[in-house]
Amino acid sequence: MTQSEGRPTGARAIAIVGPFQSGKTSLLEAILARTGAINRQGTVADKNTVGDGAPEARAHQMSVEANFASIDFMGDRFHFVDCPGSVEFQFESAPVIPAVDAAIVVCEPDEKKFPALQVILRSLEERSIPHILFINKIDKATGRLRDLVPLLQPTSRLPLVLRQIPIWENGVATGFVDLALERAFVYREHAASEVIEIPADTADREAEARYGMLEQLADYDDDLMEQLLDDMEPPRDRVFDDLAADVIEGKICPVMIGAAERGNGILRLLKAIRHEIGGLDRVRDRLSVEDDGPALLQVLKTIHTTHGGKLSVARVLRGSVHDGETVTAPSGESARVSATFTVMGQDARKSDGADAGDIVALGRVECAATGDTLTVEKAAPDQVLTFETPFPVYAKAVSASERKDEVKLATALGKVLDEDPSLTLDHNQDAGEMVLSGQGEMHLRVALERLTGKYGIPVDISEASIGYRETIRKTITQRGRHKKQSGGHGQFGDVVLNIKPLTRGEGFGFDDTITGGVVPKQYIPAVKAGIEDYLARGPLGFPVVDVAVTLTDGSYHSVDSSEQAFKMAGRLAMAEGLPHCSPVLLEPVMRVTITVPSDATAKANAIVSGRRGHILGFDARPDWDGWDQIEAEMPGSELSDLIIELRSISAGVGFYTAAFDHMAELAGRSADAVIETAAQRRAA
């Protein structure tokens, strides 16, 4: 990418991120209105914004997916990606963040949302994404900005450099002073701010704040430090150059202010992005992509439209792409691009193609998945970006309300998972269930609403089955005889089984001590099959584990014996014998790691204890100031809604991971309730 007057040329991509309800969609709307991309600024409350146009987003008045929009500003092209703020939908930003030039981090002057802000800032810092912090809703702020920034600083690894200070009038922010530009502006409702003289009662505060900004910049510029020590005023151009260099190189995070719903502070924010943010060459450096070569694209999102089929929204990292070209995915599969589109919220408008830096939607590239790197070459490209899907923390069993829709449901679920890779679908063979898992209650609710609304498939949901098992405590010897005569050849099988418990975790063992051919060898595998058939559901109604069975004796009939007869005899012996072996219910116990801000650790410990958990210990979260990790063992049945409680005590940012550890006995009323519930489900 070439440089023009120190600025990159070509389209740039900016992610808009921030905690839930911080005003990201409102900011995008204000940007579109201010630059003439739309005629009138809508509001989330009125459900008429470009972003959050999906029915599910409108219904819940929250972002549930990444939204794309583009503007032209002062001769430059900018693509914006409005990313959801709710932790349940934040994975939408995972494929986006590495491929953008910079991010605007929207936050409120609200300490309750600082933990969520820290999580978002860390994701940018780890990817080395330049970013600007935009303190929104400044018109509703009650405290001083000079007090707020020190409170915000622990959320950021980078120094927060205050770029603007508010002008107060009767306790309300009516404008701001740009510390780099040394100009004052008064806000105008949904219009450009008006330049005014710096108010006399603000001049001293401006001088102090500006000097503080320069001191922070001087930490990375020895010449500027010397000028400050000599009480020399640095040239304004030098200040802007330092700001741009430090932001691009990831040394600082500038802090700007505004009120998105009122359209305040928008132009200064856009100008900062235009002048102080790098371009695609920086992205290619981060992703180790060569500047020269065939067209290369990175897929940011997959959209299945109702009538237009599949769209793969991608950023062009190199070269250009047009209708009719064939692209190849990392899998080696290729597909022809049926059309190219620019995306504006829910609208896809046909385009002539896209050049390096642009975000474009490719039509009907069936081989492409979210996160894939695509090339116009025949050879499969190297995958530029890798990311891990988050651990699923909330699950429900799903089924079609009507049997005739089962095939349609499977197809629709495939599309929903293609659009949102943070959803997972598992088939529980034991329970005969499809289990949909995701990042929380709202996450699954939105997915199910899409199945019903977008694909017209009524869906039933229920609690996902827990992997209960049963075992035995006592040993028994049991005969099983299957004899049936119904004309012609009859059925005869006779076995004697020794049934005994095994140590926990040993599974199932089978052996025989048959001598003299009392049970012919060809029938012994059938006996084992009958035993295993019964063990699939024992006397308590669950699969039986940790049992050893030895075939010790039996008899056969030269005419009436058969494999089926001995299979039935083995099953009958188990059915009659196991209830007398003191069967006991086993529940899965999980090894759980809970991660929360430190001020929520005590409450998290109490939650674990209240859910029959056993705390193994806790320690500081590695490399995260102000966070703890709790190690515990918890019954699997206690995890179904654990995430809801964890988030309620941790400003929405607590999470956990879990892995199976062992099976443990469950007795008393708890076991009785599980057995009764399972019986009712089987009878339904």
XYZ file of C-alpha atoms in Angstrom:
684
model
C 0.000 0.000 0.000
C 1.332 3.395 -0.943
C 1.484 6.412 1.331
C 0.035 9.835 0.544
C 1.027 12.718 2.784
C 1.891 10.252 5.531
C -1.498 8.541 5.375
C -2.312 5.155 3.882
C -4.438 5.033 0.765
C -7.081 2.456 -0.004
C -10.040 1.245 1.998
C -9.631 0.744 5.700
C -11.604 -1.497 8.050
C -12.531 -0.514 11.599
C -14.159 -2.735 14.217
C -16.526 -1.132 16.722
C -16.346 -3.084 19.976
C -17.251 -2.542 23.599
C -19.299 -3.844 26.526
C -22.985 -4.652 26.217
C -25.241 -1.592 25.778
C -22.318 0.833 25.627
C -23.708 2.394 22.424
C -21.782 0.710 19.605
C -24.739 0.441 17.248
C -25.689 4.038 18.019
C -22.136 5.124 17.208
C -22.229 3.334 13.851
C -25.568 4.964 13.114
C -24.160 8.400 13.995
C -21.141 7.816 11.743
C -23.366 6.805 8.831
C -25.623 9.826 9.327
C -22.770 12.312 9.738
C -21.056 11.153 6.549
C -24.238 11.055 4.467
C -24.361 7.284 4.100
C -27.927 7.436 5.458
C -30.387 10.320 5.436
C -31.434 10.233 9.073
C -29.956 8.787 12.249
C -32.106 6.013 13.716
C -32.154 4.681 17.256
C -32.002 1.224 18.775
C -35.193 1.948 20.728
C -37.062 2.814 17.525
C -35.699 -0.319 15.831
C -34.654 1.583 12.706
C -30.856 1.446 12.795
C -28.710 0.033 9.994
C -27.008 -2.246 12.496
C -29.062 -4.701 14.562
C -31.446 -5.154 11.653
C -32.039 -8.871 12.179
C -35.438 -9.772 13.667
C -33.763 -11.293 16.726
C -31.692 -8.139 17.319
C -34.765 -5.956 16.925
C -36.785 -8.125 19.309
C -34.179 -8.075 22.071
C -32.747 -4.617 21.283
C -29.220 -5.946 21.326
C -26.542 -6.920 18.821
C -26.529 -10.649 18.175
C -24.155 -10.737 15.192
C -21.514 -8.652 13.458
C -22.987 -5.907 11.272
C -21.213 -4.327 8.302
C -21.484 -0.844 6.821
C -19.316 1.420 4.658
C -18.788 5.169 4.254
C -16.802 7.634 2.201
C -15.177 10.322 4.334
C -12.943 13.116 3.071
C -12.071 11.091 -0.016
C -11.293 7.869 1.848
C -13.264 4.620 2.007
C -13.974 3.091 5.407
C -15.657 -0.202 6.276
C -17.066 -0.574 9.785
C -17.892 -3.802 11.604
C -20.203 -3.364 14.582
C -19.477 -6.305 16.901
C -21.837 -7.517 19.662
C -20.975 -6.499 23.207
C -22.768 -9.256 25.098
C -20.318 -11.909 26.226
C -22.682 -14.515 24.768
C -22.147 -13.178 21.242
C -18.583 -11.871 21.469
C -17.221 -14.737 19.405
C -18.645 -12.858 16.416
C -15.636 -10.544 16.735
C -13.030 -13.339 16.822
C -12.702 -13.701 13.006
C -13.078 -9.924 12.529
C -10.578 -8.384 14.936
C -7.339 -9.764 13.411
C -8.287 -8.588 9.914
C -9.157 -4.938 10.662
C -6.838 -1.947 10.708
C -8.022 -0.654 14.066
C -10.849 -0.728 16.581
C -13.007 1.868 18.270
C -13.668 0.676 21.815
C -16.922 2.168 23.055
C -17.421 2.387 26.806
C -19.494 4.269 29.335
C -18.396 6.198 32.415
C -19.679 3.269 34.485
C -17.354 1.277 36.740
C -19.717 -1.724 36.682
C -18.747 -2.357 33.060
C -14.996 -2.087 33.541
C -14.438 -5.874 33.852
C -16.124 -6.406 30.466
C -14.046 -3.562 29.048
C -10.872 -5.218 30.306
C -11.756 -8.455 28.485
C -12.312 -6.584 25.220
C -9.168 -4.492 25.516
C -7.126 -7.609 26.250
C -8.386 -9.273 23.060
C -7.159 -6.255 21.076
C -3.847 -6.048 22.907
C -3.091 -9.729 22.358
C -3.686 -9.285 18.621
C -1.716 -5.988 18.493
C -4.737 -4.143 17.086
C -4.442 -0.326 17.321
C -7.452 1.093 19.114
C -9.082 4.275 20.337
C -11.214 4.366 23.480
C -14.409 6.355 22.918
C -16.149 7.285 26.164
C -19.766 7.442 25.093
C -22.771 9.040 26.809
C -20.639 11.905 28.064
C -23.857 13.936 28.175
C -25.019 11.680 31.015
C -21.744 11.609 32.939
C -21.849 12.788 36.539
C -18.189 12.592 37.581
C -15.017 14.274 36.387
C -13.186 12.804 33.430
C -9.832 13.367 35.135
C -11.023 10.992 37.867
C -12.471 8.474 35.423
C -9.339 7.851 33.366
C -7.235 6.631 36.344
C -10.084 4.251 37.183
C -10.084 3.004 33.598
C -6.321 2.534 33.390
C -6.221 -0.901 35.124
C -8.429 -2.262 32.329
C -5.738 -1.486 29.746
C -2.173 -2.672 29.395
C -1.475 0.363 27.220
C -1.308 3.860 28.690
C -4.638 5.647 28.263
C -3.861 9.041 26.764
C -6.602 11.619 27.174
C -7.137 13.396 23.841
C -10.143 15.515 24.800
C -11.660 17.053 27.907
C -15.313 18.059 28.284
C -16.583 21.617 28.598
C -19.030 21.677 31.488
C -22.009 23.975 31.837
C -24.284 23.555 34.863
C -22.965 20.028 35.356
C -23.641 18.993 31.737
C -20.998 18.344 29.062
C -21.836 20.865 26.330
C -18.670 20.492 24.284
C -15.012 19.541 24.433
C -11.477 20.762 23.982
C -9.212 18.781 21.647
C -5.868 18.693 23.464
C -3.820 17.944 20.348
C -5.564 20.506 18.173
C -5.868 23.052 21.013
C -9.347 24.014 19.928
C -12.680 24.059 21.715
C -15.933 22.795 20.239
C -19.522 23.111 21.385
C -21.880 20.250 20.601
C -24.762 20.675 18.166
C -27.583 18.123 18.073
C -27.013 15.764 15.105
C -24.739 18.314 13.474
C -21.062 19.170 13.326
C -19.700 20.728 16.511
C -19.048 24.460 16.383
C -15.549 25.845 16.992
C -15.394 28.339 19.862
C -12.748 30.043 21.938
C -11.523 27.919 24.830
C -13.678 29.108 27.763
C -11.778 31.008 30.424
C -12.876 28.631 33.177
C -11.574 25.708 31.123
C -8.202 27.151 30.052
C -6.239 26.089 33.139
C -7.701 22.606 33.034
C -6.900 22.363 29.313
C -3.294 23.426 29.851
C -2.834 20.873 32.620
C -4.471 18.055 30.617
C -2.499 18.902 27.475
C 0.784 18.859 29.364
C -0.165 15.464 30.803
C -0.840 14.162 27.276
C 2.506 15.490 26.044
C 4.327 13.884 28.971
C 2.874 10.515 28.019
C 3.890 10.975 24.393
C 7.367 12.040 25.485
C 7.858 8.591 27.025
C 8.376 7.397 23.425
C 10.046 10.507 21.961
C 13.306 11.792 23.463
C 13.202 15.025 21.453
C 9.749 15.819 22.760
C 10.936 15.093 26.276
C 13.782 17.588 25.867
C 11.368 20.237 24.596
C 9.135 19.762 27.615
C 12.087 19.950 29.993
C 13.139 23.202 28.295
C 9.565 24.579 28.548
C 9.365 24.705 24.752
C 5.992 24.310 23.059
C 6.289 21.446 20.541
C 4.990 22.047 17.008
C 1.414 20.864 16.569
C 2.360 18.693 13.587
C 4.951 16.942 15.734
C 2.279 16.156 18.335
C -0.014 14.646 15.715
C 2.855 12.649 14.221
C 3.707 11.255 17.642
C 0.075 10.376 18.310
C -0.232 8.555 15.001
C 3.045 6.681 15.382
C 2.323 5.611 18.959
C -1.204 4.426 18.158
C -0.143 2.500 15.059
C 2.751 0.860 16.891
C 0.486 -0.142 19.793
C 2.208 1.985 22.418
C -0.794 4.005 23.604
C -4.578 4.053 23.550
C -6.033 7.534 22.941
C -9.204 8.448 24.828
C -11.909 10.515 23.140
C -15.391 11.502 24.278
C -18.850 11.999 22.800
C -22.523 11.106 22.812
C -23.433 8.816 19.936
C -27.211 9.112 20.208
C -26.908 12.887 19.849
C -24.271 12.655 17.134
C -21.717 14.464 19.304
C -17.965 13.983 18.913
C -18.316 12.005 15.674
C -16.310 14.132 13.241
C -13.273 14.460 15.522
C -13.349 10.676 16.037
C -13.484 10.068 12.289
C -10.653 12.492 11.649
C -8.533 10.783 14.283
C -9.138 7.449 12.553
C -8.348 8.930 9.156
C -5.083 10.571 10.212
C -3.812 8.359 13.029
C -4.602 4.793 11.989
C -2.479 2.648 9.692
C -3.668 0.726 6.679
C -3.647 -2.715 5.135
C 0.149 -2.997 5.047
C 0.094 -3.164 8.850
C -2.560 -5.891 8.773
C -0.518 -7.932 6.311
C 2.519 -7.580 8.544
C 0.559 -8.841 11.559
C -0.829 -11.787 9.608
C 2.467 -12.570 7.823
C 0.912 -12.034 4.398
C 3.153 -11.047 1.495
C 2.310 -7.762 -0.243
C 2.564 -9.284 -3.719
C 0.786 -12.303 -5.086
C -2.634 -13.493 -6.203
C -5.758 -12.151 -4.529
C -6.153 -13.284 -0.932
C -9.260 -12.881 1.229
C -10.103 -13.556 4.850
C -13.680 -14.650 5.622
C -15.121 -12.639 8.530
C -18.665 -13.953 8.636
C -21.051 -16.371 6.933
C -24.642 -15.356 6.192
C -27.367 -17.621 4.837
C -29.909 -15.354 3.186
C -33.519 -16.352 2.649
C -33.488 -15.988 -1.117
C -29.909 -15.303 -2.202
C -28.223 -18.320 -0.683
C -24.928 -18.247 1.176
C -22.828 -15.098 1.465
C -19.239 -15.151 2.698
C -18.304 -11.701 3.969
C -14.542 -11.284 3.588
C -11.814 -8.674 3.664
C -9.556 -8.517 0.639
C -6.027 -8.731 2.040
C -4.324 -8.593 -1.341
C -5.280 -8.082 -4.972
C -8.879 -7.830 -6.140
C -11.850 -10.135 -6.645
C -14.736 -10.029 -9.124
C -17.814 -11.955 -10.227
C -17.145 -15.272 -11.860
C -13.713 -15.844 -10.351
C -12.942 -19.164 -8.747
C -11.639 -19.133 -5.198
C -9.989 -21.949 -3.285
C -10.353 -22.657 0.439
C -7.683 -24.146 2.765
C -9.414 -27.512 2.364
C -8.473 -27.471 -1.318
C -12.101 -27.176 -2.421
C -12.922 -24.504 -4.979
C -16.056 -22.596 -5.915
C -17.037 -19.949 -8.415
C -18.071 -16.567 -7.011
C -21.629 -16.099 -8.290
C -21.626 -12.355 -7.481
C -19.972 -9.782 -5.245
C -21.893 -7.511 -2.890
C -21.361 -4.593 -0.565
C -23.126 -5.138 2.748
C -25.015 -2.363 4.528
C -26.671 -3.817 7.585
C -29.193 -6.369 6.335
C -28.923 -5.203 2.724
C -26.537 -6.776 0.219
C -26.066 -4.590 -2.846
C -24.492 -5.996 -5.971
C -21.058 -4.534 -6.719
C -18.483 -4.627 -9.492
C -15.941 -6.340 -7.286
C -13.557 -5.376 -4.515
C -9.970 -4.225 -4.201
C -7.359 -4.668 -1.483
C -8.661 -3.344 1.821
C -12.340 -3.672 0.934
C -14.883 -5.809 2.750
C -17.015 -7.700 0.244
C -19.650 -10.447 0.310
C -19.037 -13.371 -2.040
C -22.092 -15.172 -3.343
C -22.517 -18.944 -3.094
C -18.978 -19.941 -2.186
C -20.150 -23.139 -0.522
C -16.655 -24.359 0.372
C -15.875 -21.270 2.491
C -16.347 -21.184 6.252
C -16.026 -18.350 8.738
C -12.340 -17.786 9.442
C -11.138 -19.352 6.184
C -8.478 -17.793 3.996
C -9.414 -17.824 0.294
C -7.272 -17.374 -2.804
C -7.928 -17.111 -6.540
C -5.164 -19.672 -7.143
C -5.938 -23.338 -7.710
C -3.596 -24.411 -4.941
C -5.030 -24.339 -1.399
C -3.844 -21.285 0.550
C -2.178 -21.374 3.933
C -4.616 -20.538 6.695
C -3.797 -16.984 7.783
C -5.923 -16.909 10.921
C -6.597 -19.516 13.577
C -8.832 -19.147 16.597
C -10.410 -21.422 19.159
C -14.148 -21.554 19.691
C -15.047 -20.860 23.320
C -16.000 -23.658 25.673
C -19.786 -24.234 25.529
C -21.332 -23.297 28.869
C -25.070 -23.727 28.256
C -26.907 -26.541 26.508
C -30.404 -27.719 25.619
C -31.788 -30.769 23.849
C -33.579 -29.773 20.650
C -36.032 -31.639 18.463
C -38.528 -30.851 15.752
C -42.024 -30.311 17.109
C -43.344 -32.430 14.238
C -41.633 -35.569 12.972
C -42.047 -34.476 9.367
C -39.649 -31.580 10.039
C -36.745 -33.678 11.341
C -34.778 -33.601 8.072
C -35.486 -29.890 7.604
C -34.323 -29.252 11.172
C -30.999 -30.999 10.560
C -30.432 -28.892 7.424
C -31.388 -25.649 9.165
C -29.179 -26.422 12.150
C -26.289 -26.906 9.762
C -26.823 -23.399 8.395
C -27.193 -21.869 11.869
C -23.912 -23.486 12.947
C -22.256 -22.337 9.723
C -23.239 -18.759 10.571
C -22.188 -19.071 14.214
C -19.251 -21.437 14.874
C -19.505 -20.809 18.634
C -22.592 -23.045 18.633
C -22.004 -26.790 18.765
C -24.336 -29.702 18.068
C -23.783 -33.109 19.636
C -25.738 -36.313 19.158
C -26.268 -38.120 22.462
C -26.696 -41.700 21.312
C -27.594 -43.013 24.790
C -30.470 -40.564 25.207
C -31.353 -40.228 21.522
C -30.966 -36.452 21.729
C -29.534 -33.641 19.672
C -27.868 -31.259 22.112
C -27.280 -27.649 21.076
C -24.641 -25.860 23.152
C -23.487 -22.267 23.241
C -22.434 -19.308 25.320
C -25.544 -18.687 27.388
C -29.310 -18.648 27.625
C -29.765 -15.733 25.207
C -27.305 -17.236 22.743
C -29.373 -20.413 22.432
C -32.642 -18.484 22.474
C -31.564 -16.457 19.440
C -30.434 -19.613 17.623
C -33.810 -21.240 18.241
C -35.634 -18.080 17.168
C -33.744 -18.257 13.869
C -34.822 -21.855 13.376
C -38.440 -20.880 13.907
C -38.498 -17.453 12.258
C -35.998 -17.728 9.419
C -36.454 -21.378 8.535
C -40.037 -21.911 9.680
C -39.323 -24.992 11.806
C -41.122 -25.243 15.182
C -38.665 -26.627 17.724
C -39.110 -28.239 21.132
C -36.418 -27.775 23.752
C -35.741 -29.640 26.966
C -33.009 -30.150 29.500
C -30.105 -32.095 28.057
C -29.671 -35.522 29.621
C -26.889 -36.015 32.132
C -24.612 -38.996 31.578
C -25.754 -40.986 34.604
C -24.615 -44.580 34.898
C -25.219 -47.385 37.348
C -23.095 -50.126 38.804
C -23.357 -52.875 41.431
C -21.918 -53.470 44.873
C -22.499 -57.235 45.319
C -21.562 -60.448 43.534
C -24.129 -63.025 42.447
C -24.339 -66.238 40.428
C -27.422 -66.317 38.271
C -28.880 -68.866 35.856
C -30.703 -67.681 32.770
C -32.736 -70.146 30.742
C -34.574 -69.270 27.558
C -36.901 -72.038 26.385
C -39.684 -71.716 23.868
C -41.602 -74.297 21.865
C -43.971 -73.140 19.145
C -44.075 -75.924 16.624
C -41.143 -77.052 14.546
C -37.760 -76.049 15.918
C -37.942 -74.474 19.377
C -35.556 -72.143 21.143
C -33.281 -73.252 23.941
C -30.421 -71.548 25.670
C -29.188 -72.068 29.222
C -26.356 -70.177 30.937
C -24.962 -69.631 34.410
C -23.289 -66.275 34.971
C -21.086 -65.024 37.756
C -21.696 -61.271 38.061
C -19.392 -59.122 40.175
C -18.483 -55.433 40.567
C -15.261 -53.959 39.242
C -13.210 -51.019 40.433
C -14.573 -47.654 39.333
C -13.545 -46.852 35.801
C -12.717 -50.402 34.679
C -15.792 -50.608 32.446
C -17.100 -54.033 31.398
C -15.298 -57.342 31.397
C -16.407 -60.711 30.042
C -14.833 -64.140 30.318
C -15.850 -67.788 30.327
C -14.704 -70.906 32.159
C -16.709 -73.352 30.078
C -15.345 -76.908 29.936
C -16.700 -80.000 28.281
C -18.650 -78.047 25.689
C -21.717 -77.508 27.920
C -22.088 -74.233 25.995
C -20.728 -74.655 22.475
C -18.021 -72.137 21.571
C -19.999 -70.718 18.674
C -22.708 -69.544 21.102
C -20.447 -67.795 23.627
C -20.239 -64.518 21.632
C -24.060 -64.507 21.549
C -24.141 -64.789 25.349
C -21.841 -61.770 25.571
C -24.052 -59.860 23.150
C -27.116 -60.574 25.295
C -25.293 -59.373 28.396
C -24.209 -56.162 26.677
C -27.715 -55.626 25.368
C -29.068 -55.615 28.912
C -26.265 -53.453 30.265
C -27.406 -50.632 27.977
C -30.179 -50.055 30.534
C -29.885 -51.633 33.948
C -32.413 -52.050 36.766
C -32.273 -48.332 37.608
C -32.783 -47.337 33.986
C -29.244 -46.303 33.032
C -26.244 -47.911 31.313
C -24.342 -50.265 33.599
C -20.592 -49.913 34.021
C -17.772 -51.448 36.031
C -19.169 -54.971 35.947
C -17.419 -58.267 35.239
C -19.415 -61.252 33.990
C -18.071 -64.792 33.700
C -19.938 -67.538 31.893
C -19.361 -70.573 34.143
C -21.902 -73.178 33.103
C -24.948 -73.938 31.017
C -26.530 -76.433 28.685
C -27.768 -76.661 25.118
C -30.085 -78.624 22.860
C -28.712 -80.154 19.698
C -31.740 -79.041 17.660
C -33.334 -76.051 19.415
C -30.257 -74.119 20.503
C -29.178 -71.098 18.458
C -27.248 -67.861 18.763
C -30.493 -65.962 19.346
C -31.552 -68.363 22.090
C -28.248 -67.965 23.938
C -28.363 -64.205 23.467
C -31.780 -64.184 25.126
C -30.516 -66.484 27.901
C -27.613 -64.149 28.661
C -29.913 -61.129 28.734
C -32.412 -62.952 30.966
C -29.712 -63.926 33.462
C -28.589 -60.318 33.753
C -32.160 -59.031 34.085
C -32.863 -61.459 36.917
C -29.512 -61.175 38.619
C -28.549 -57.481 38.588
C -31.426 -56.210 40.757
C -30.037 -58.446 43.538
C -26.511 -57.013 43.252
C -27.264 -53.790 45.171
C -27.368 -51.519 42.107
C -26.268 -47.958 42.746
C -26.559 -44.779 40.659
C -23.408 -43.038 39.428
C -23.214 -39.403 38.388
C -20.469 -37.772 36.342
C -18.174 -35.460 38.277
C -16.417 -32.741 36.319
C -13.130 -30.987 36.879
C -14.117 -27.327 36.610
C -12.014 -24.181 36.258
C -13.948 -21.016 37.104
C -12.517 -17.625 36.134
C -13.899 -14.425 37.691
C -12.724 -10.968 38.751
C -11.180 -11.129 42.217
C -14.013 -9.244 43.884
C -16.361 -12.082 42.866
C -14.144 -14.949 44.055
C -15.813 -15.388 47.463
C -19.262 -15.510 45.847
C -18.038 -17.982 43.252
C -16.687 -20.233 46.004
C -20.090 -20.109 47.691
C -21.791 -21.061 44.428
C -19.527 -24.089 44.058
C -20.251 -25.241 47.596
C -23.974 -24.673 47.120
C -23.938 -26.901 44.046
C -22.404 -29.905 45.828
C -18.985 -28.953 44.562
C -15.614 -29.475 46.193
C -13.108 -26.629 45.935
C -9.603 -27.864 45.185
C -7.958 -24.447 45.375
C -7.724 -21.070 43.709
C -5.016 -18.740 42.522
C -4.534 -15.538 40.580
C -5.344 -15.820 36.888
C -1.987 -15.909 35.084
C -1.090 -12.542 33.575
C -4.469 -10.984 34.436
C -4.418 -8.387 37.193
C -7.491 -8.492 39.380
C -8.744 -11.933 38.317
C -8.790 -15.344 40.009
C -9.157 -18.948 38.897
C -10.945 -21.516 41.048
C -10.315 -25.227 40.607
C -13.149 -27.478 41.747
C -14.908 -30.783 41.275
C -18.630 -30.500 40.596
C -21.387 -32.944 39.594
C -22.249 -32.623 35.918
C -25.902 -32.052 36.773
C -24.962 -28.839 38.593
C -23.429 -27.224 35.515
C -26.589 -26.797 33.435
C -27.245 -23.201 34.559
C -23.992 -22.488 36.377
C -22.998 -19.819 33.859
C -26.097 -17.740 34.625
C -25.192 -17.531 38.294
C -21.504 -16.899 37.620
C -22.244 -13.998 35.305
C -24.714 -12.481 37.738
C -21.971 -12.095 40.370
C -19.215 -10.950 38.011
C -20.613 -8.091 35.922
C -21.297 -10.575 33.147
C -17.707 -11.712 32.536
C -17.283 -14.852 34.650
C -16.886 -18.124 32.786
C -15.825 -21.706 33.283
C -14.415 -24.704 31.484
C -15.076 -28.295 32.458
C -13.862 -31.775 31.628
C -15.027 -35.184 32.800
C -13.078 -36.424 35.813
C -14.764 -39.484 37.300
C -18.046 -41.152 38.237
C -19.266 -40.998 41.827
C -22.106 -42.687 43.685
C -25.329 -40.758 44.116
C -27.712 -41.981 46.790
C -30.721 -40.899 48.813
C -33.387 -38.477 47.653
C -31.192 -37.074 44.922
C -30.813 -40.504 43.350
C -34.514 -41.252 43.746
C -35.398 -37.998 41.965
C -33.069 -38.785 39.061
C -34.461 -42.309 38.666
C -38.062 -41.088 38.810
C -37.455 -38.313 36.284
C -35.764 -40.732 33.891
C -38.693 -43.138 34.171
C -41.159 -40.347 33.412
C -39.180 -39.270 30.336
C -39.134 -42.833 29.008
C -42.869 -43.153 29.546
C -43.639 -39.842 27.813
